[in-house]
């Protein structure tokens, strides 16, 4: 079009840039009068900040002109995925080392030191706990990666909230004698539309955090109530709480509140990101609050479904 004719490409494509781009391939397209093979490069556009794979080739147009053919494929998502994977790997590999060291150390000790059963028991418990920590980390990691790559498919169905709470209680109760898990039964029949496995991951991550960040023990309370068209699930603990100004940030990928001054609690900063991603795939929301009396509450709002006799659906 008239806007383009006679103007250098960098002015139009790169937003009125002065002078050729540093990555320009123009000089490589024709050498000694001979057309060269295509040049392939990855370029970030200054105008829209997106990444492109550019394939440039000089060619003779049928009307006799020597023209430059440029194919630009938007690879922004691919680039972001690559960056995400790098960050994920470095965060997770660091977090994996601690439980793995414990598993290797304790199992080696048990192999080389035959102990009476009652002395083995506490060591076996540590082994189990650390292996379990590793397994949760890997599950979260894989699920998040599948979500980011849009490879996670959900099976939406009416799911009874009490069933999710019961499962979380079953999973976590035996692991921590210092904590009491309470389910408020007033929301017993409430039913949300969602993927049971995905929703279980949200609840499990919240309950696991509630325990993890209450190192002195206490109660963890799970409730559900209907507000408008939504069911709001909540998990409340009596733990260390979240400092002022941090409640909005903790859902960001790899974000962890610095807790070195309080108690060193391990983690990769993925659990809440995963919970938020799953909630948003369910058209839901997730948020946190620090309670004045101590501890914190995490809320998840999900679309409600009215199903008669819902309690029989998933228990
Ligand atoms: P991780 O626990 O692996 O660090 P999460 O994404 O689950 O990652 O949590 C992010 C951060 O949010 C944690 O590092 C912690 O500081 C804070 N957090 C999460 N849950 C709680 C909780 N129940 N009480 C206090 N802080 C919490």
Short mmCIF file of C-alpha atoms and ligand atoms in Angstrom, two decimals:
data_model
loop_
_atom_site.label_atom_id
_atom_site.label_comp_id
_atom_site.label_asym_id
_atom_site.label_seq_id
_atom_site.Cartn_x
_atom_site.Cartn_y
_atom_site.Cartn_z
CA UNK A 1 0.00 0.00 0.00
CA UNK A 2 1.00 3.67 -0.32
CA UNK A 3 2.06 3.81 3.33
CA UNK A 4 4.71 1.22 2.68
CA UNK A 5 6.02 1.94 -0.80
CA UNK A 6 9.48 3.46 -0.84
CA UNK A 7 9.96 3.35 2.92
CA UNK A 8 12.56 1.20 4.65
CA UNK A 9 11.01 -1.81 6.37
CA UNK A 10 12.42 -0.96 9.80
CA UNK A 11 10.47 2.29 9.90
CA UNK A 12 7.15 0.51 9.47
CA UNK A 13 7.79 -2.82 11.14
CA UNK A 14 9.79 -1.60 14.12
CA UNK A 15 7.87 1.58 14.89
CA UNK A 16 9.76 4.47 13.26
CA UNK A 17 13.16 3.11 14.16
CA UNK A 18 16.08 5.13 12.82
CA UNK A 19 18.47 2.99 10.78
CA UNK A 20 18.56 -0.70 9.95
CA UNK A 21 18.05 -3.32 12.63
CA UNK A 22 21.18 -4.90 14.11
CA UNK A 23 19.84 -8.31 13.10
CA UNK A 24 19.06 -7.37 9.48
CA UNK A 25 19.81 -10.25 7.11
CA UNK A 26 19.72 -8.16 3.93
CA UNK A 27 23.45 -8.47 3.24
CA UNK A 28 23.33 -12.26 3.51
CA UNK A 29 20.61 -12.81 0.92
CA UNK A 30 22.63 -12.13 -2.22
CA UNK A 31 26.37 -12.79 -2.51
CA UNK A 32 28.43 -12.14 -5.65
CA UNK A 33 25.17 -11.71 -7.56
CA UNK A 34 23.96 -15.17 -6.53
CA UNK A 35 20.80 -15.80 -4.49
CA UNK A 36 21.62 -17.45 -1.16
CA UNK A 37 19.64 -20.09 0.79
CA UNK A 38 16.99 -18.73 3.18
CA UNK A 39 18.16 -17.04 6.40
CA UNK A 40 16.33 -18.09 9.53
CA UNK A 41 16.46 -15.92 12.64
CA UNK A 42 14.49 -15.21 15.81
CA UNK A 43 13.61 -11.58 16.32
CA UNK A 44 11.69 -9.58 18.89
CA UNK A 45 9.55 -6.88 17.35
CA UNK A 46 10.10 -3.53 19.04
CA UNK A 47 6.61 -2.35 18.22
CA UNK A 48 4.46 -5.10 19.73
CA UNK A 49 7.12 -6.89 21.80
CA UNK A 50 6.23 -10.23 20.20
CA UNK A 51 8.78 -12.82 19.07
CA UNK A 52 8.96 -13.95 15.45
CA UNK A 53 10.83 -16.62 13.61
CA UNK A 54 11.78 -14.82 10.40
CA UNK A 55 12.65 -16.63 7.22
CA UNK A 56 14.17 -14.29 4.63
CA UNK A 57 14.99 -15.13 1.05
CA UNK A 58 15.93 -13.05 -1.97
CA UNK A 59 14.12 -14.09 -5.16
CA UNK A 60 13.40 -12.96 -8.68
CA UNK A 61 9.80 -11.84 -9.01
CA UNK A 62 8.05 -12.72 -12.33
CA UNK A 63 8.15 -9.04 -13.39
CA UNK A 64 11.95 -9.09 -13.20
CA UNK A 65 12.44 -7.33 -9.88
CA UNK A 66 14.78 -8.70 -7.26
CA UNK A 67 12.58 -8.93 -4.16
CA UNK A 68 12.97 -10.03 -0.60
CA UNK A 69 10.47 -12.56 0.69
CA UNK A 70 9.99 -12.49 4.42
CA UNK A 71 7.92 -15.02 6.33
CA UNK A 72 7.39 -14.15 9.99
CA UNK A 73 5.90 -16.77 12.28
CA UNK A 74 4.72 -15.61 15.69
CA UNK A 75 6.58 -17.76 18.22
CA UNK A 76 5.85 -15.66 21.32
CA UNK A 77 3.98 -18.43 23.10
CA UNK A 78 6.69 -20.92 22.30
CA UNK A 79 9.34 -18.51 23.65
CA UNK A 80 7.36 -17.89 26.83
CA UNK A 81 6.91 -21.61 27.30
CA UNK A 82 10.67 -22.11 26.94
CA UNK A 83 11.38 -19.44 29.53
CA UNK A 84 8.75 -20.90 31.84
CA UNK A 85 10.29 -24.37 31.50
CA UNK A 86 13.78 -23.07 32.32
CA UNK A 87 12.53 -21.27 35.41
CA UNK A 88 10.41 -24.23 36.42
CA UNK A 89 13.29 -26.61 36.10
CA UNK A 90 15.67 -24.50 38.16
CA UNK A 91 13.04 -23.95 40.90
CA UNK A 92 12.00 -27.58 41.00
CA UNK A 93 15.44 -29.15 40.79
CA UNK A 94 16.52 -27.10 43.79
CA UNK A 95 13.44 -28.21 45.73
CA UNK A 96 13.89 -31.84 44.72
CA UNK A 97 17.34 -32.10 46.15
CA UNK A 98 16.28 -31.80 49.80
CA UNK A 99 13.79 -34.72 49.92
CA UNK A 100 15.96 -36.80 47.64
CA UNK A 101 18.98 -36.35 49.92
CA UNK A 102 16.86 -37.43 52.89
CA UNK A 103 15.46 -40.48 51.06
CA UNK A 104 18.93 -41.59 49.95
CA UNK A 105 20.52 -40.93 53.34
CA UNK A 106 17.88 -42.67 55.45
CA UNK A 107 17.47 -45.65 53.15
CA UNK A 108 21.24 -46.16 53.07
CA UNK A 109 21.35 -45.94 56.86
CA UNK A 110 18.54 -48.52 57.17
CA UNK A 111 20.26 -50.86 54.72
CA UNK A 112 23.56 -50.76 56.59
CA UNK A 113 22.18 -50.79 60.14
CA UNK A 114 19.76 -53.57 60.96
CA UNK A 115 17.50 -52.02 63.64
CA UNK A 116 14.62 -53.45 65.66
CA UNK A 117 11.23 -52.66 64.07
CA UNK A 118 10.26 -50.02 66.64
CA UNK A 119 13.47 -48.09 65.93
CA UNK A 120 12.94 -48.41 62.19
CA UNK A 121 9.45 -46.89 62.37
CA UNK A 122 10.35 -43.19 62.85
CA UNK A 123 12.95 -43.40 60.08
CA UNK A 124 10.45 -45.06 57.76
CA UNK A 125 8.02 -42.24 58.50
CA UNK A 126 10.62 -39.66 57.50
CA UNK A 127 11.33 -41.65 54.34
CA UNK A 128 7.64 -41.77 53.49
CA UNK A 129 7.13 -38.04 54.19
CA UNK A 130 10.07 -36.98 52.07
CA UNK A 131 9.12 -39.30 49.18
CA UNK A 132 5.58 -37.94 49.41
CA UNK A 133 6.89 -34.35 49.27
CA UNK A 134 8.80 -35.28 46.14
CA UNK A 135 5.75 -36.88 44.58
CA UNK A 136 3.55 -33.79 45.28
CA UNK A 137 6.19 -31.54 43.78
CA UNK A 138 6.43 -33.64 40.61
CA UNK A 139 2.62 -33.86 40.30
CA UNK A 140 2.25 -30.09 40.62
CA UNK A 141 5.09 -29.53 38.19
CA UNK A 142 3.65 -31.85 35.53
CA UNK A 143 0.10 -30.59 35.91
CA UNK A 144 1.18 -26.96 35.62
CA UNK A 145 3.32 -27.74 32.61
CA UNK A 146 0.39 -29.48 30.88
CA UNK A 147 -1.87 -26.52 31.67
CA UNK A 148 0.63 -24.04 30.25
CA UNK A 149 1.02 -26.14 27.11
CA UNK A 150 -2.80 -26.37 26.92
CA UNK A 151 -2.55 -30.14 27.00
CA UNK A 152 -4.65 -30.62 30.11
CA UNK A 153 -8.20 -31.62 29.33
CA UNK A 154 -10.81 -31.40 32.06
CA UNK A 155 -13.87 -33.51 32.54
CA UNK A 156 -16.48 -31.09 33.91
CA UNK A 157 -19.15 -32.71 36.02
CA UNK A 158 -21.22 -31.89 39.09
CA UNK A 159 -18.84 -32.42 42.00
CA UNK A 160 -19.84 -32.38 45.64
CA UNK A 161 -17.58 -30.13 47.68
CA UNK A 162 -17.80 -32.33 50.79
CA UNK A 163 -16.25 -35.19 48.79
CA UNK A 164 -13.20 -33.02 48.02
CA UNK A 165 -12.87 -32.01 51.68
CA UNK A 166 -13.23 -35.61 52.87
CA UNK A 167 -10.51 -36.77 50.49
CA UNK A 168 -8.15 -34.00 51.64
CA UNK A 169 -8.83 -34.91 55.28
CA UNK A 170 -8.07 -38.55 54.53
CA UNK A 171 -4.82 -37.66 52.76
CA UNK A 172 -3.42 -35.19 55.26
CA UNK A 173 -4.83 -36.14 58.63
CA UNK A 174 -2.49 -39.03 59.32
CA UNK A 175 0.56 -37.08 58.21
CA UNK A 176 0.53 -34.48 60.89
CA UNK A 177 -0.48 -35.33 64.45
CA UNK A 178 -0.03 -31.66 65.45
CA UNK A 179 -2.92 -30.52 63.23
CA UNK A 180 -6.66 -31.10 63.48
CA UNK A 181 -8.60 -31.03 60.23
CA UNK A 182 -12.19 -29.86 60.56
CA UNK A 183 -14.87 -29.90 57.88
CA UNK A 184 -17.77 -27.52 58.42
CA UNK A 185 -20.68 -29.75 57.41
CA UNK A 186 -23.19 -26.92 56.83
CA UNK A 187 -22.18 -26.83 53.15
CA UNK A 188 -22.41 -30.61 52.81
CA UNK A 189 -24.70 -30.71 49.77
CA UNK A 190 -23.10 -27.89 47.81
CA UNK A 191 -22.10 -28.91 44.31
CA UNK A 192 -19.79 -27.21 41.83
CA UNK A 193 -19.33 -27.82 38.15
CA UNK A 194 -15.79 -28.96 37.63
CA UNK A 195 -13.19 -31.59 37.04
CA UNK A 196 -12.97 -33.66 40.24
CA UNK A 197 -9.24 -34.30 39.88
CA UNK A 198 -8.41 -30.66 39.15
CA UNK A 199 -10.58 -29.45 42.04
CA UNK A 200 -8.99 -31.99 44.37
CA UNK A 201 -5.58 -30.59 43.46
CA UNK A 202 -6.74 -27.09 44.47
CA UNK A 203 -8.09 -28.28 47.84
CA UNK A 204 -5.06 -30.52 48.49
CA UNK A 205 -2.63 -27.69 47.79
CA UNK A 206 -4.51 -25.32 50.10
CA UNK A 207 -4.73 -27.87 52.92
CA UNK A 208 -1.10 -28.90 52.44
CA UNK A 209 -0.05 -25.22 52.68
CA UNK A 210 -2.28 -24.66 55.71
CA UNK A 211 -0.40 -27.46 57.49
CA UNK A 212 3.02 -26.48 56.15
CA UNK A 213 2.69 -22.87 57.21
CA UNK A 214 1.39 -23.74 60.70
CA UNK A 215 4.59 -25.27 62.04
CA UNK A 216 3.32 -25.05 65.62
CA UNK A 217 0.18 -27.02 64.72
CA UNK A 218 -3.45 -25.96 65.18
CA UNK A 219 -6.71 -26.48 63.37
CA UNK A 220 -7.32 -26.34 59.64
CA UNK A 221 -10.97 -25.65 58.83
CA UNK A 222 -12.61 -26.33 55.46
CA UNK A 223 -15.92 -24.63 54.70
CA UNK A 224 -18.20 -24.06 51.70
CA UNK A 225 -21.05 -21.65 51.25
CA UNK A 226 -23.25 -20.48 48.42
CA UNK A 227 -23.12 -16.80 47.47
CA UNK A 228 -25.21 -15.91 44.43
CA UNK A 229 -24.30 -18.23 41.55
CA UNK A 230 -21.05 -19.23 43.17
CA UNK A 231 -19.89 -21.68 45.78
CA UNK A 232 -17.08 -20.26 47.89
CA UNK A 233 -14.74 -22.84 49.40
CA UNK A 234 -12.39 -21.76 52.14
CA UNK A 235 -9.44 -23.22 54.03
CA UNK A 236 -8.46 -21.46 57.27
CA UNK A 237 -5.38 -22.13 59.36
CA UNK A 238 -3.87 -20.78 62.57
CA UNK A 239 -0.38 -20.54 61.17
CA UNK A 240 2.23 -17.89 60.47
CA UNK A 241 -0.12 -15.82 58.26
CA UNK A 242 0.82 -13.76 55.22
CA UNK A 243 2.54 -10.40 55.71
CA UNK A 244 0.74 -7.20 54.70
CA UNK A 245 1.00 -6.50 50.98
CA UNK A 246 1.89 -10.09 50.05
CA UNK A 247 -1.59 -11.64 49.68
CA UNK A 248 -1.85 -10.54 46.05
CA UNK A 249 1.64 -11.63 45.08
CA UNK A 250 1.74 -15.20 46.38
CA UNK A 251 -0.18 -16.58 43.39
CA UNK A 252 2.57 -15.54 40.96
CA UNK A 253 4.76 -18.26 39.53
CA UNK A 254 7.70 -19.19 41.80
CA UNK A 255 6.82 -16.40 44.24
CA UNK A 256 7.55 -17.24 47.86
CA UNK A 257 7.30 -15.00 50.88
CA UNK A 258 10.67 -14.75 52.53
CA UNK A 259 10.19 -16.75 55.72
CA UNK A 260 13.81 -17.07 56.79
CA UNK A 261 13.20 -14.80 59.77
CA UNK A 262 10.33 -16.96 60.98
CA UNK A 263 10.74 -20.65 60.12
CA UNK A 264 12.39 -22.08 57.08
CA UNK A 265 9.62 -23.86 55.18
CA UNK A 266 10.58 -25.42 51.84
CA UNK A 267 8.66 -25.04 48.59
CA UNK A 268 8.97 -24.20 44.92
CA UNK A 269 6.30 -21.48 44.75
CA UNK A 270 4.12 -23.53 42.41
CA UNK A 271 1.18 -24.76 44.50
CA UNK A 272 -0.83 -21.54 44.48
CA UNK A 273 -0.02 -20.81 40.83
CA UNK A 274 -1.39 -24.22 39.97
CA UNK A 275 -4.48 -23.68 42.14
CA UNK A 276 -5.10 -20.33 40.46
CA UNK A 277 -4.64 -21.75 36.94
CA UNK A 278 -7.07 -24.60 37.63
CA UNK A 279 -9.60 -22.22 39.22
CA UNK A 280 -9.46 -19.91 36.21
CA UNK A 281 -10.01 -22.89 33.84
CA UNK A 282 -13.22 -23.42 35.85
CA UNK A 283 -14.19 -19.72 35.45
CA UNK A 284 -13.41 -19.40 39.15
CA UNK A 285 -11.36 -17.09 41.36
CA UNK A 286 -8.95 -17.61 44.22
CA UNK A 287 -7.74 -15.16 46.86
CA UNK A 288 -6.19 -15.03 50.32
CA UNK A 289 -6.69 -13.10 53.54
CA UNK A 290 -4.60 -12.76 56.66
CA UNK A 291 -6.77 -13.10 59.73
CA UNK A 292 -6.51 -10.54 62.55
CA UNK A 293 -6.54 -13.37 65.10
CA UNK A 294 -3.58 -15.02 63.30
CA UNK A 295 -3.29 -17.47 60.44
CA UNK A 296 -4.80 -17.07 57.02
CA UNK A 297 -7.80 -18.06 54.93
CA UNK A 298 -7.75 -19.02 51.27
CA UNK A 299 -10.98 -18.72 49.27
CA UNK A 300 -11.94 -20.34 45.97
CA UNK A 301 -15.13 -19.23 44.20
CA UNK A 302 -16.50 -21.67 41.61
CA UNK A 303 -19.69 -21.76 39.54
CA UNK A 304 -22.47 -23.54 41.43
CA UNK A 305 -24.74 -26.24 40.04
CA UNK A 306 -28.14 -27.06 41.42
CA UNK A 307 -28.33 -30.84 41.43
CA UNK A 308 -31.05 -32.59 43.38
CA UNK A 309 -29.63 -35.30 45.62
CA UNK A 310 -26.11 -34.12 44.80
CA UNK A 311 -24.54 -35.72 47.85
CA UNK A 312 -24.74 -39.11 46.12
CA UNK A 313 -22.62 -37.94 43.18
CA UNK A 314 -19.15 -37.95 44.62
CA UNK A 315 -18.41 -39.01 48.12
P1 LIG B 1 5.33 -23.02 48.16
O1 LIG B 1 4.50 -23.40 49.36
O2 LIG B 1 5.91 -24.17 47.46
O3 LIG B 1 6.31 -21.94 48.47
P2 LIG B 1 2.89 -21.89 47.04
O4 LIG B 1 2.64 -21.36 45.67
O5 LIG B 1 1.99 -22.97 47.52
O6 LIG B 1 4.39 -22.35 47.05
O7 LIG B 1 2.81 -20.67 48.06
C1 LIG B 1 3.46 -19.45 47.75
C2 LIG B 1 3.79 -18.71 49.04
O8 LIG B 1 2.60 -18.29 49.70
C3 LIG B 1 4.52 -19.57 50.07
O9 LIG B 1 5.92 -19.54 49.88
C4 LIG B 1 4.11 -18.93 51.38
O10 LIG B 1 4.98 -17.87 51.68
C5 LIG B 1 2.73 -18.34 51.09
N1 LIG B 1 1.65 -19.18 51.65
C6 LIG B 1 0.90 -20.09 50.98
N2 LIG B 1 -0.02 -20.65 51.78
C7 LIG B 1 0.14 -20.09 53.00
C8 LIG B 1 -0.51 -20.25 54.28
N3 LIG B 1 -1.52 -21.09 54.44
N4 LIG B 1 -0.06 -19.48 55.29
C9 LIG B 1 0.96 -18.60 55.14
N5 LIG B 1 1.61 -18.42 53.97
C10 LIG B 1 1.22 -19.14 52.91
#
